XYZ file of C-alpha atoms in Angstrom:
758
model
C -27.025 5.722 -36.792
C -24.998 4.010 -34.692
C -27.479 1.716 -33.947
C -26.971 -1.300 -35.635
C -27.186 0.507 -39.755
C -30.787 0.861 -38.460
C -32.051 -2.338 -37.293
C -32.244 -0.863 -33.923
C -33.997 1.935 -32.654
C -31.998 5.587 -31.068
C -33.154 6.267 -27.913
C -31.329 8.516 -25.117
C -28.209 7.019 -23.973
C -27.486 3.844 -26.067
C -29.944 1.870 -28.482
C -33.362 -0.441 -28.472
C -32.901 -3.656 -30.239
C -34.989 -6.827 -30.622
C -33.077 -9.537 -30.273
C -33.557 -13.530 -31.100
C -31.694 -15.643 -28.688
C -29.619 -19.158 -30.454
C -28.849 -22.087 -28.796
C -27.075 -25.373 -30.495
C -24.518 -27.418 -29.579
C -20.584 -27.556 -29.166
C -20.272 -31.080 -29.025
C -21.336 -34.093 -31.104
C -18.563 -37.059 -29.672
C -16.611 -37.223 -26.732
C -14.308 -34.077 -25.423
C -11.550 -33.852 -24.188
C -11.736 -31.835 -20.583
C -9.506 -29.115 -21.351
C -12.041 -28.073 -24.677
C -15.156 -29.435 -21.915
C -13.234 -25.773 -19.913
C -12.589 -23.709 -23.233
C -15.693 -23.643 -24.620
C -18.388 -24.770 -22.761
C -19.793 -21.389 -20.564
C -22.524 -22.907 -19.151
C -22.974 -25.334 -15.647
C -25.369 -27.281 -15.279
C -27.569 -29.033 -12.082
C -25.972 -32.983 -11.036
C -28.075 -35.427 -13.589
C -27.934 -37.595 -11.257
C -30.580 -36.098 -9.377
C -32.789 -35.797 -12.906
C -34.839 -39.024 -13.582
C -34.674 -38.154 -16.978
C -30.817 -38.629 -17.169
C -28.953 -41.717 -18.632
C -24.876 -41.497 -17.669
C -23.066 -43.176 -20.744
C -20.468 -45.227 -20.029
C -17.074 -43.610 -21.272
C -13.582 -44.262 -20.567
C -11.300 -40.823 -19.045
C -11.899 -37.966 -17.008
C -15.359 -37.053 -18.225
C -18.632 -38.360 -17.474
C -21.297 -37.926 -19.992
C -25.089 -37.528 -20.053
C -27.919 -37.812 -22.235
C -31.499 -36.651 -22.331
C -32.022 -37.875 -25.351
C -29.783 -41.037 -26.030
C -27.007 -38.160 -27.965
C -24.686 -35.928 -28.045
C -27.787 -32.265 -28.293
C -27.714 -29.113 -26.750
C -29.451 -31.041 -23.447
C -26.381 -33.683 -23.096
C -24.224 -32.751 -19.453
C -20.701 -33.293 -19.094
C -18.960 -33.668 -15.659
C -14.998 -33.212 -15.057
C -12.868 -33.093 -12.233
C -11.359 -29.388 -12.475
C -9.166 -27.961 -9.902
C -9.951 -31.203 -7.070
C -13.530 -30.519 -7.720
C -16.714 -32.188 -9.770
C -18.201 -29.624 -12.184
C -20.790 -30.231 -14.593
C -21.097 -28.277 -18.232
C -23.975 -27.925 -20.172
C -23.174 -28.683 -23.657
C -25.212 -25.408 -25.187
C -23.605 -22.481 -26.655
C -26.262 -19.543 -25.965
C -26.410 -16.713 -28.907
C -28.186 -13.854 -28.778
C -28.491 -11.630 -32.375
C -29.821 -8.874 -32.675
C -33.075 -9.240 -34.874
C -32.580 -7.647 -38.630
C -28.331 -7.724 -38.044
C -27.609 -10.975 -37.234
C -23.655 -10.401 -37.186
C -24.425 -8.308 -34.613
C -24.396 -10.169 -31.565
C -22.680 -11.818 -28.076
C -22.102 -15.129 -26.339
C -26.248 -14.872 -24.327
C -24.160 -15.510 -20.530
C -25.602 -17.046 -17.962
C -27.914 -15.483 -14.605
C -29.285 -16.425 -11.923
C -31.725 -13.334 -11.713
C -34.842 -12.974 -12.698
C -35.155 -9.517 -13.085
C -39.358 -9.698 -13.843
C -38.995 -11.595 -9.783
C -36.556 -11.225 -7.854
C -35.130 -13.133 -5.016
C -32.759 -12.660 -2.237
C -31.637 -16.434 -2.816
C -30.960 -15.784 -6.543
C -28.738 -13.118 -5.423
C -26.896 -14.807 -3.270
C -26.463 -17.432 -5.820
C -24.961 -15.488 -7.754
C -22.536 -13.721 -5.559
C -21.237 -17.270 -3.899
C -20.729 -18.163 -8.389
C -19.364 -15.062 -8.830
C -16.786 -15.738 -6.689
C -15.949 -19.283 -7.031
C -14.812 -17.915 -10.494
C -12.547 -15.340 -8.742
C -10.940 -18.568 -6.518
C -10.333 -20.370 -9.764
C -9.102 -18.040 -12.536
C -5.643 -18.735 -13.566
C -4.746 -15.517 -12.711
C -4.908 -16.848 -8.455
C -2.002 -19.039 -7.969
C 0.580 -17.341 -9.016
C -0.462 -13.913 -7.576
C -1.083 -14.616 -4.546
C 2.451 -17.144 -5.005
C 3.968 -13.270 -5.159
C 2.381 -11.763 -2.445
C 2.672 -15.007 -0.339
C 6.471 -15.106 -1.323
C 7.183 -11.461 -1.209
C 6.268 -12.316 2.435
C 8.342 -14.753 3.426
C 10.908 -13.099 2.795
C 12.198 -13.049 -0.878
C 10.917 -9.566 -3.423
C 12.092 -9.979 -6.178
C 10.904 -13.724 -6.825
C 12.317 -15.531 -10.487
C 9.092 -16.926 -12.560
C 10.558 -20.587 -11.908
C 10.095 -19.735 -8.266
C 6.834 -18.595 -8.893
C 5.501 -20.743 -11.289
C 6.404 -23.792 -8.494
C 5.106 -21.515 -5.697
C 1.921 -21.266 -8.314
C 1.800 -24.948 -9.283
C 1.020 -25.816 -5.528
C -1.545 -24.022 -5.098
C -3.811 -25.001 -8.001
C -2.231 -29.006 -7.439
C -3.006 -28.928 -3.605
C -0.027 -30.659 -3.673
C 3.825 -30.269 -2.914
C 6.466 -33.448 -2.670
C 8.501 -33.807 0.646
C 12.278 -33.417 -0.131
C 12.954 -36.394 2.849
C 12.276 -39.999 1.117
C 10.259 -40.780 4.171
C 7.983 -38.497 4.740
C 5.038 -37.765 3.339
C 3.824 -34.781 1.213
C 2.587 -32.312 1.606
C -1.156 -30.720 0.484
C -4.397 -33.275 0.507
C -4.646 -32.811 -3.272
C -6.948 -30.449 -3.332
C -6.780 -26.449 -5.501
C -6.071 -23.895 -2.825
C -4.474 -26.084 -0.254
C -1.931 -23.648 1.734
C -0.106 -26.404 3.795
C 1.364 -27.695 0.285
C 1.963 -23.309 -1.250
C 3.622 -23.067 2.365
C 5.547 -26.070 1.809
C 6.866 -24.770 -1.658
C 7.402 -21.250 -0.161
C 9.660 -22.315 2.131
C 11.775 -25.577 0.514
C 12.195 -24.096 -2.623
C 15.751 -23.682 -2.822
C 15.527 -20.058 -3.919
C 13.918 -19.155 -0.144
C 16.966 -21.879 1.403
C 19.822 -22.110 -0.746
C 22.759 -18.946 1.635
C 24.425 -18.795 -2.336
C 21.870 -16.394 -3.639
C 22.402 -14.661 0.164
C 25.782 -12.974 -2.068
C 23.709 -12.387 -5.099
C 22.486 -8.195 -4.753
C 19.343 -8.309 -5.733
C 17.801 -11.319 -2.946
C 15.903 -11.364 -0.216
C 14.408 -8.190 0.960
C 14.421 -6.029 3.815
C 12.914 -7.043 7.301
C 9.103 -5.628 7.780
C 9.425 -3.899 11.387
C 7.346 -5.706 13.528
C 8.779 -9.144 12.243
C 12.697 -7.525 13.399
C 10.912 -6.343 16.751
C 9.800 -10.025 16.919
C 12.747 -11.731 16.159
C 14.434 -9.910 17.955
C 12.968 -10.367 21.219
C 12.199 -13.956 20.683
C 16.486 -14.147 19.862
C 16.925 -12.779 22.797
C 14.286 -14.380 25.029
C 11.706 -11.963 26.294
C 9.627 -13.105 28.951
C 7.064 -11.090 30.677
C 7.405 -10.545 34.785
C 5.202 -12.425 36.757
C 2.952 -10.178 37.539
C 2.139 -9.003 33.940
C 0.428 -12.729 32.946
C 1.432 -14.092 29.395
C 0.149 -11.361 27.397
C 3.447 -9.634 25.462
C 1.301 -5.668 25.315
C 3.485 -3.598 22.456
C 1.340 -0.244 22.154
C 1.414 2.445 18.917
C 3.547 -0.201 16.899
C 1.616 1.314 13.886
C 2.572 5.451 14.916
C 5.907 4.899 15.969
C 7.457 1.982 13.861
C 4.954 1.447 10.548
C 3.651 -1.972 11.479
C 1.712 -3.543 13.606
C -0.886 -6.415 13.391
C -4.551 -6.089 12.723
C -3.179 -1.921 12.304
C -3.623 -2.177 8.883
C -3.915 1.809 7.114
C -6.092 0.396 4.787
C -7.193 -2.969 3.057
C -3.991 -2.113 1.091
C -1.901 -3.162 3.857
C 0.885 -1.131 5.508
C 3.330 -0.983 1.922
C 3.250 -1.526 -1.906
C 4.021 -4.773 -2.938
C 5.546 -2.484 -5.816
C 7.154 -0.416 -4.379
C 10.408 0.457 -5.313
C 12.980 2.516 -2.557
C 14.792 5.182 -4.599
C 18.431 4.699 -5.642
C 20.058 1.290 -5.726
C 16.497 -0.389 -5.869
C 15.037 1.796 -8.279
C 18.096 1.915 -10.114
C 17.801 -2.479 -10.699
C 14.720 -1.845 -12.032
C 13.385 -4.341 -8.723
C 10.861 -3.801 -5.482
C 11.401 -3.293 -2.418
C 7.913 -3.378 -0.567
C 8.826 -2.796 2.957
C 11.358 0.704 2.389
C 7.913 2.049 1.766
C 7.825 2.390 6.201
C 11.626 3.119 6.330
C 11.088 6.829 6.862
C 13.679 8.686 9.074
C 11.231 9.050 11.912
C 10.342 5.560 11.913
C 13.964 4.201 11.564
C 14.798 6.674 14.682
C 12.228 5.494 17.008
C 12.529 1.419 16.230
C 16.570 1.844 17.152
C 15.459 3.691 20.573
C 12.699 1.240 21.294
C 15.728 -1.545 20.427
C 17.183 0.510 23.319
C 15.020 0.871 26.116
C 14.137 -2.418 26.053
C 17.875 -3.923 26.428
C 18.148 -1.691 28.852
C 15.233 -1.269 30.858
C 13.381 -4.394 29.370
C 9.684 -3.309 27.716
C 8.375 0.619 29.350
C 7.197 3.329 27.753
C 10.021 5.134 29.206
C 12.260 6.923 26.450
C 10.452 5.477 23.345
C 10.308 1.781 24.863
C 7.504 -0.085 22.666
C 5.579 -1.302 26.107
C 2.816 0.499 27.799
C 3.970 3.248 30.964
C 5.415 2.008 33.542
C 6.489 4.720 35.898
C 6.414 8.281 35.474
C 9.393 8.616 36.943
C 11.630 7.422 34.183
C 14.731 8.939 35.487
C 14.372 7.033 38.500
C 15.321 3.487 36.115
C 19.469 4.731 36.644
C 19.531 3.232 39.425
C 16.227 4.098 42.066
C 13.980 1.219 40.934
C 15.190 -2.643 40.347
C 15.507 -4.136 37.677
C 11.726 -5.747 37.291
C 9.967 -2.642 39.132
C 9.152 -0.628 36.477
C 8.539 -3.108 34.007
C 6.612 -5.223 32.385
C 9.856 -8.084 31.494
C 13.477 -8.232 30.643
C 15.337 -9.876 27.961
C 16.824 -12.952 29.527
C 19.744 -14.515 27.378
C 23.197 -14.603 28.036
C 25.644 -16.147 26.356
C 26.818 -19.715 27.078
C 30.268 -18.252 27.589
C 30.241 -14.464 28.909
C 33.893 -13.580 29.037
C 34.687 -14.848 25.304
C 33.732 -11.776 23.113
C 34.223 -13.295 19.645
C 32.512 -16.681 21.198
C 29.371 -13.710 21.978
C 29.073 -12.088 18.738
C 29.160 -15.517 17.093
C 26.088 -16.883 18.740
C 24.043 -12.938 18.522
C 25.288 -13.191 14.653
C 23.491 -16.275 14.466
C 20.259 -15.586 15.928
C 20.030 -12.439 15.059
C 21.550 -12.276 11.187
C 21.345 -16.100 10.121
C 25.192 -15.794 10.530
C 25.805 -13.560 7.769
C 27.542 -10.468 9.716
C 30.919 -9.206 8.349
C 34.236 -9.784 9.630
C 34.770 -6.050 9.513
C 31.587 -5.613 11.636
C 32.191 -8.920 13.651
C 35.637 -7.171 14.923
C 34.410 -4.012 15.441
C 31.755 -5.307 17.901
C 33.972 -7.493 19.458
C 35.743 -4.371 20.317
C 32.838 -2.366 21.724
C 31.985 -5.951 23.700
C 35.676 -5.382 25.424
C 35.553 -1.764 26.032
C 33.026 -1.583 28.736
C 33.046 -2.472 32.251
C 31.104 -5.822 32.535
C 29.716 -8.694 30.436
C 26.641 -6.966 31.030
C 27.331 -3.946 30.595
C 28.911 -5.724 26.714
C 26.300 -7.603 25.926
C 23.838 -4.887 25.769
C 25.750 -2.922 24.097
C 26.805 -5.135 21.654
C 23.117 -6.351 21.706
C 21.969 -2.422 20.361
C 24.388 -2.463 18.153
C 23.631 -5.441 16.516
C 19.983 -3.926 15.859
C 21.694 -1.540 13.599
C 23.481 -3.663 11.403
C 22.027 -4.352 7.807
C 22.516 -7.954 8.240
C 19.721 -7.942 11.395
C 17.534 -5.252 8.618
C 17.987 -6.905 5.546
C 18.005 -10.624 3.732
C 21.411 -10.551 1.719
C 25.146 -9.758 2.297
C 26.449 -6.611 2.988
C 30.152 -5.936 2.083
C 31.932 -3.076 2.956
C 34.783 -1.343 1.798
C 35.302 0.597 5.071
C 34.884 4.263 3.225
C 32.768 6.615 5.405
C 29.191 7.702 3.737
C 28.779 10.864 3.088
C 27.639 13.013 5.365
C 24.821 15.746 5.210
C 26.114 19.059 5.015
C 24.475 21.820 7.416
C 22.684 24.558 4.323
C 23.106 27.970 5.145
C 20.041 31.013 4.902
C 19.128 32.692 1.779
C 17.859 35.571 1.098
C 16.482 35.061 -1.980
C 12.219 34.543 -1.898
C 10.813 31.145 -0.882
C 8.180 29.812 -2.843
C 6.755 26.917 -2.009
C 4.671 23.083 -3.554
C 2.347 20.649 -1.006
C 1.403 18.236 -2.782
C -2.181 17.133 -0.806
C -2.667 14.158 -1.826
C -6.845 12.677 -1.174
C -6.202 9.040 -1.012
C -9.277 6.985 -2.330
C -10.603 8.049 -4.331
C -12.702 11.929 -3.687
C -16.211 12.407 -5.053
C -15.823 15.402 -6.929
C -18.394 15.251 -8.270
C -20.537 16.637 -5.151
C -16.833 19.059 -4.569
C -18.090 20.840 -7.709
C -21.800 21.249 -9.031
C -23.977 23.106 -11.649
C -25.983 25.540 -10.182
C -27.924 28.010 -12.264
C -27.030 29.914 -15.817
C -26.097 26.456 -17.259
C -26.361 25.798 -20.380
C -28.580 23.146 -19.496
C -29.298 19.546 -20.141
C -26.620 17.089 -19.177
C -24.785 20.440 -17.594
C -27.765 21.748 -15.223
C -28.294 20.340 -11.327
C -31.471 19.353 -12.516
C -29.531 16.798 -14.003
C -27.241 16.401 -11.778
C -29.699 15.572 -9.419
C -31.642 12.725 -11.524
C -28.814 11.509 -12.218
C -26.879 11.120 -8.919
C -30.587 10.242 -7.273
C -29.921 9.862 -3.123
C -26.342 10.846 -3.192
C -26.764 14.351 -4.687
C -26.403 17.519 -2.732
C -29.437 19.482 -1.505
C -29.199 22.731 -4.248
C -30.196 25.308 -0.920
C -27.492 23.510 0.938
C -24.703 24.248 -2.015
C -22.641 27.381 -1.222
C -22.937 29.819 -4.274
C -19.584 30.809 -6.113
C -19.953 32.806 -9.702
C -18.233 32.103 -12.340
C -20.193 34.152 -14.983
C -16.847 36.157 -15.899
C -15.649 32.910 -17.574
C -15.992 30.462 -19.857
C -17.677 28.048 -17.872
C -20.967 26.036 -18.871
C -22.704 27.809 -15.766
C -22.857 31.277 -14.246
C -22.788 29.873 -10.936
C -21.378 27.414 -9.461
C -22.136 25.425 -6.183
C -19.452 23.477 -3.652
C -20.276 21.638 -0.292
C -21.352 23.261 2.051
C -18.990 22.026 4.202
C -15.653 23.958 2.142
C -16.798 27.843 3.254
C -13.128 28.357 3.693
C -12.989 26.867 -0.346
C -15.532 29.761 -0.903
C -13.744 32.054 0.233
C -10.541 31.657 -1.202
C -12.296 31.856 -4.246
C -14.086 34.824 -3.742
C -10.875 35.851 -2.675
C -9.416 35.081 -6.002
C -6.506 32.893 -3.814
C -8.461 29.156 -5.474
C -8.592 27.882 -8.541
C -11.197 24.649 -9.876
C -9.473 22.701 -12.776
C -12.928 20.192 -13.709
C -13.112 17.117 -16.037
C -9.002 16.195 -15.304
C -8.078 12.951 -15.341
C -5.639 10.453 -16.612
C -5.942 10.349 -20.459
C -3.792 8.311 -22.779
C -4.872 9.863 -25.695
C -7.857 11.301 -26.864
C -11.216 9.711 -26.867
C -14.294 8.550 -26.766
C -16.879 7.331 -24.784
C -16.598 4.681 -27.421
C -13.258 4.063 -28.275
C -12.187 4.573 -24.887
C -10.908 0.970 -23.729
C -9.489 -0.539 -26.774
C -7.046 3.021 -26.517
C -6.144 2.839 -23.422
C -3.647 0.085 -22.875
C -0.636 1.946 -21.455
C -3.004 2.117 -17.454
C -5.324 0.921 -15.887
C -8.152 3.533 -15.249
C -9.815 1.524 -12.061
C -7.216 0.407 -9.619
C -6.455 2.179 -6.918
C -2.331 1.852 -6.946
C -2.644 2.242 -10.502
C -3.842 5.719 -11.072
C -2.127 6.613 -7.497
C 1.464 5.594 -9.071
C 0.488 8.439 -12.684
C -1.279 10.857 -10.335
C 2.011 10.579 -8.375
C 4.254 10.911 -11.205
C 2.411 12.074 -14.694
C 4.349 10.123 -16.500
C 2.344 7.079 -18.069
C 5.287 6.401 -20.865
C 7.663 5.944 -18.387
C 10.025 8.183 -20.136
C 11.026 9.922 -16.787
C 12.945 6.920 -15.199
C 10.486 7.104 -11.684
C 10.929 10.317 -11.468
C 7.451 11.855 -9.228
C 6.113 15.159 -10.784
C 7.205 16.652 -7.848
C 11.338 14.903 -7.574
C 10.849 16.761 -11.195
C 10.806 20.010 -10.216
C 13.232 19.495 -8.088
C 15.679 18.254 -9.801
C 14.774 21.143 -12.816
C 14.901 23.765 -9.436
C 18.667 22.138 -8.354
C 20.007 21.977 -12.261
C 19.175 26.186 -12.138
C 21.406 26.953 -9.065
C 18.111 26.255 -6.365
C 18.562 25.117 -2.743
C 15.637 22.607 -2.998
C 13.619 20.558 -0.827
C 11.903 17.268 -1.292
C 9.376 16.921 2.099
C 7.256 14.124 3.230
C 4.786 14.721 5.812
C 3.526 10.765 4.733
C 5.407 8.414 4.263
C 8.199 8.177 1.217
C 5.655 8.615 -1.433
C 6.575 8.564 -4.993
C 5.597 12.013 -6.247
C 9.215 13.038 -5.066
C 11.500 10.927 -5.766
C 13.706 12.892 -7.545
C 17.082 12.313 -9.039
C 18.671 15.039 -6.996
C 17.846 16.159 -4.123
C 17.221 14.571 -1.437
C 14.210 13.766 0.250
C 13.330 14.169 4.593
C 10.203 12.538 6.153
C 9.098 13.593 8.454
C 6.181 11.931 10.482
C 3.734 14.931 12.068
C 2.302 12.690 15.529
C 6.117 12.498 16.851
C 8.534 15.066 14.353
C 12.106 14.170 15.311
C 13.549 12.419 18.514
C 16.848 12.315 19.302
C 18.495 8.816 19.392
C 19.661 7.503 21.886
C 17.333 9.432 24.276
C 18.454 7.495 27.916
C 20.719 10.266 29.343
C 23.663 7.310 30.544
C 22.955 4.840 28.100
C 25.671 4.222 26.331
C 27.005 5.427 22.899
C 26.678 4.224 19.843
C 26.525 6.619 17.172
C 30.131 6.251 16.177
C 30.150 2.741 16.167
C 26.633 2.723 14.536
C 28.366 4.666 11.135
C 31.134 2.346 11.396
C 28.644 -0.839 10.781
C 27.341 0.897 8.369
C 29.622 2.008 6.115
C 29.389 2.456 2.563
C 30.051 -0.948 0.151
C 31.234 -2.196 -2.497
C 30.218 -3.114 -5.592
C 28.371 -6.510 -5.831
C 27.512 -6.597 -1.810
C 23.539 -6.484 -1.595
C 20.906 -4.219 -2.712
C 18.267 -4.116 0.230
C 21.079 -3.835 2.986
C 22.906 -1.225 1.303
C 19.213 0.873 1.088
C 19.602 0.422 4.823
C 22.401 1.519 5.533
C 21.766 4.727 3.301
C 18.260 5.116 4.881
C 19.763 5.030 8.297
C 22.413 8.038 7.580
C 19.786 10.107 5.713
C 17.246 9.346 9.300
C 20.825 10.901 11.426
C 21.444 13.983 9.315
C 17.504 15.151 9.346
C 17.411 14.395 12.721
C 21.233 16.112 13.049
C 19.789 18.886 10.947
C 16.106 19.979 11.791
C 16.016 17.804 15.645
C 17.180 21.287 17.522
C 15.515 24.542 14.588
C 11.879 21.927 14.639
C 11.752 21.184 18.330
C 11.508 24.725 19.673
C 9.690 25.933 16.283
C 5.967 26.936 17.119
C 3.223 28.897 15.245
C 0.669 31.371 15.860
C -2.564 29.340 14.172
C -4.068 26.816 16.192
C -4.268 24.166 13.955
C -6.889 21.806 14.085
C -6.359 17.972 15.352
C -7.067 15.991 13.040
C -5.317 13.885 10.312
C -4.773 16.820 7.759
C -4.872 19.369 10.640
C -1.587 17.727 12.389
C 0.351 17.409 8.878
C -0.315 20.821 7.608
C 1.040 22.391 10.875
C 4.090 20.706 10.602
C 4.106 21.341 6.688
C 4.415 25.059 8.438
C 7.003 24.513 11.242
C 9.070 23.444 8.299
C 8.441 26.691 6.308
C 8.657 28.683 9.233
C 12.225 27.500 9.788
C 13.115 27.259 5.860
C 16.460 29.470 7.419
C 17.897 27.001 9.694
C 17.240 24.278 6.464
C 19.063 26.280 3.918
C 15.449 25.868 1.308
C 15.111 28.320 -1.376
C 12.466 26.289 -3.063
C 10.834 23.344 -1.279
C 7.738 20.148 -2.521
C 5.670 19.140 0.312
C 3.384 15.650 0.927
C 0.380 15.675 2.821
C -1.983 12.834 2.340
C -5.362 12.117 4.102
C -6.929 8.927 3.472
C -11.328 8.219 3.765
C -12.304 8.486 0.259
C -13.242 4.813 -1.159
C -16.481 4.679 -0.256
C -18.378 2.780 -1.558
C -21.249 2.707 0.775
C -22.555 5.814 2.908
C -20.502 8.272 0.014
C -22.420 11.634 1.767
C -21.997 10.565 5.262
C -18.280 10.024 4.459
C -17.827 13.019 1.828
C -19.142 15.356 5.388
C -16.114 14.168 7.437
C -13.465 14.146 5.254
C -14.618 17.969 4.167
C -15.038 19.414 7.217
C -11.517 18.297 7.896
C -10.361 19.527 4.931
C -11.883 22.749 4.957
C -10.609 23.368 8.559
C -6.468 21.888 7.651
C -7.015 24.036 4.755
C -8.381 27.349 6.960
C -5.446 26.685 9.280
C -2.742 26.996 6.996
C -4.163 29.367 5.237
C -3.971 32.201 7.939
C -0.936 30.273 9.469
C 1.470 31.674 6.173
C -0.877 35.572 5.939
C 0.821 35.131 9.484
C 4.522 34.252 8.387
C 3.846 36.073 5.285
C 3.994 33.121 2.875
C 0.565 33.348 1.188
C 1.427 34.365 -1.978
C 4.921 32.008 -1.951
C 2.885 28.863 -1.266
C 0.771 26.849 -3.685
C -1.602 24.094 -2.776
C -2.473 21.028 -4.690
C -4.983 18.670 -4.045
C -5.338 15.733 -6.049
C -6.869 12.293 -5.905
C -6.571 9.334 -7.962
C -9.554 9.267 -9.312
C -13.519 10.508 -8.783
C -16.308 7.672 -7.591
C -19.103 7.372 -9.837
C -21.816 9.360 -10.677
C -24.393 7.054 -10.571
C -24.239 5.331 -6.728
C -25.197 1.940 -5.890
C -27.701 -0.027 -3.870
C -25.135 1.097 -0.353
C -25.550 4.671 -1.513
C -21.664 4.599 -2.743
C -19.831 3.491 -5.048
C-alpha cells in the first residue's frame, strides 16, 4: 500500500507509522579526529561543567570524557574543528518503523520541543544551522571564487581557488617576505589571510598572464570611475567639503555603491558575454551591465568630468551646479559651477610621450599598446596647448580597451565593421515581447479555481484551505469563463488587480498556460528528485537561465529562446532584431543577430554632447580596432560592445528621440519599458525591421513575507503597463501582429510560512 508494505496506515498525503528509537555507541576505542567528524552527528555540552564526567588521559588532538569509565554512548569527544573546540557525543540515534525495521533513517538533533515551544530553542537551532553553513566544506571555495572575481580575475584556475580556500579555512597565509609576519590569526574564516592569498598569488600579480587571452577581467563601472578620479587626482572645491557626491550612477552606468538592484548583486558571477567570451566558455560577469546606453553614458560622464569638473551638466556624474550649462564654455570661472576638478598635472608637460607614458601607468598599468600610444601622443601634440592636450589624452585613455579590461590588447590596425544602415521593408511586421517576472511570481493567486470544478484538490475550497491567510477571497476574484474548454473548472478567478487581463481573455486575446515549468523528464512526487539531475529546481539563477534558454541539455550552444527565433528567421530571409529594454538578457543571445540594448529611462544619449568639446569619435574608433588572434578577450569584448553602442546610437538616436506615442503610459518600471517597446515598434521602418523579439523585465516577486501585499502592488503595475501597451498597439494598428509572453522562473509554494510568504 506504499506505506512500508502494510506496516503503516495510509492517511491523507502520506503514511502514519509507529516508530522506535535505537541508540548505540559508535566507537569502542579512541578514534581519530577525522573519524569523529565523519561519523558523529550529535553535539554535546562541555563535560567539564558536568560533575558526572571524568577526563581520560590521551595524546594527540582528541580529548575524551567518560561517564561510566568505558567507551559507551555517553562518552564525549572534543576536537579542534577549524579553529573551534567542538564536542560530540559518542552515539548513533536511528529511527526505525515498527514492523518494518529495514525502513530507517538517522535521527537528526532538534532543539525544538514540539510539545512546548520556546523562542530560546528556536534561536539555538537557528544558530546551529548558521554555524553548520559557515563551517561547510563548500564555503571556502565558494567565497574564494566570488572574491577572486571581484579582485580582477573572472576565471581563476582550480589551483588559485584552492589556495585561497585553504587560507580561509586555516586562517593564515605565508608572507612572501621572510622578514615579515604571516597574514591571519590562524582561525577559520580569517579574511586577512584570504585577502592576502587573493592579491599575492602569482595568478593575480604576474604580468606574464596579461598576455593570456582568457586571463583577467572587465572592470566594474564604479571601479573604473573611482580609479580614474583617484589617478587624475580629483579634489573637491573648498566650499563643498570632503564628501564626494556622485549621483544616479545605478541608472547612468549600471552600478552604484549600496544600490544593488537585488540580492543577486549587479551582475551574475556566471554571466558570459556573447561572442568570443561565450565561444571560449569562460565568464565575464561585468559585461552583463555593459549595455550600449550605459557605455555611452560612462564616456560622456568622463568627458564632462575632464572638461567641466564634477557637475550634472552634459551627462556629468555630479549634482546640479547651474541651470545654464552653456555658460560653462566661457562665462563661468573654472571652479565656479562645479563641485570639484581633476588636478593631475604632468612633471614634463612639454613632452607628449612622457605625459602619455605617465597616463598609461596610472590608468592602464602600463599595458597600453604601441599603436594606441602613438595615436594619443599625436593627438596631444595636435591641439593648441598642453592643457588641452592633457584633457584630450585623458578622454582618449578612458575609451581604450586596456582601461576597461586587465589583459593585453593586440590590434591588427584593421577597422571594425560599422553597422549598416537598413532600408525599410514593405513586408508585414510581427513581434514577440518576452516579459520576465523576476523572482518567482505567486501564480497560485493569479489564476484560481472558482466554480464548476471537478472537486477534491481542484476546487476553491481546497485552494483556500491549503493557502490559508494568503488566499484571495472568492468574492474578490474576477471570474473568467472556461466552460467551452476541457479544464477542471467551468469558471476560474483571476487576481482582482488584473481587470485588463480579464478583458483581454474575454475578447479572445489572452491565453492562460497553467501547471507549466521546467521538467527534465516525466516524474512523480516520489521520484522527481532522483530524476532531476540536470538542473537545480529551487535556484533562482538556474531557473532564470532555464526560462531564458529553454535548453536544459545545452544542445543550443548557449543561445536563448528569443535568440534562436532570430536565428531561424534570419536564415529564412527575414530582417530580424533582438532588442532588450532591460540589460543584456540571455534570452536574446543568438548566433546571427546583434542585440540592441536601450535604457527606458534615458533612451539614447548623444556621444560627446558638449557643443564646444574636442572631437574624440574618430580617434576613439582607432583605439578600438580589430584584434589579432591571441589578443585579450576581455579587451576585445569591450571594443566590440563599444562599436555596437556607436552603431545603435547613430542608427536610432534621431528617430527614437523624435518618436512619440499617442497613449499615456504609467510611470512605473513596466510602464516605461512598454512605452519604449512601443516607440521602437513605431520606428520599425527606420530600423528596417520585419521581425523583432523584445525583452522587458520587472522584479519584486521574490516574496518570502507579506506575499499578498507585494503581489497586490506588482499586479497593479502589470495591469496598467499591459493596458497602456495594448491601447498603443491598437492605435498603431499592430495589436494583431504583436504577442506578449509573460514568464517567471518558478512560482511560490502553495502553503505559506509564518511570515505569510514563501
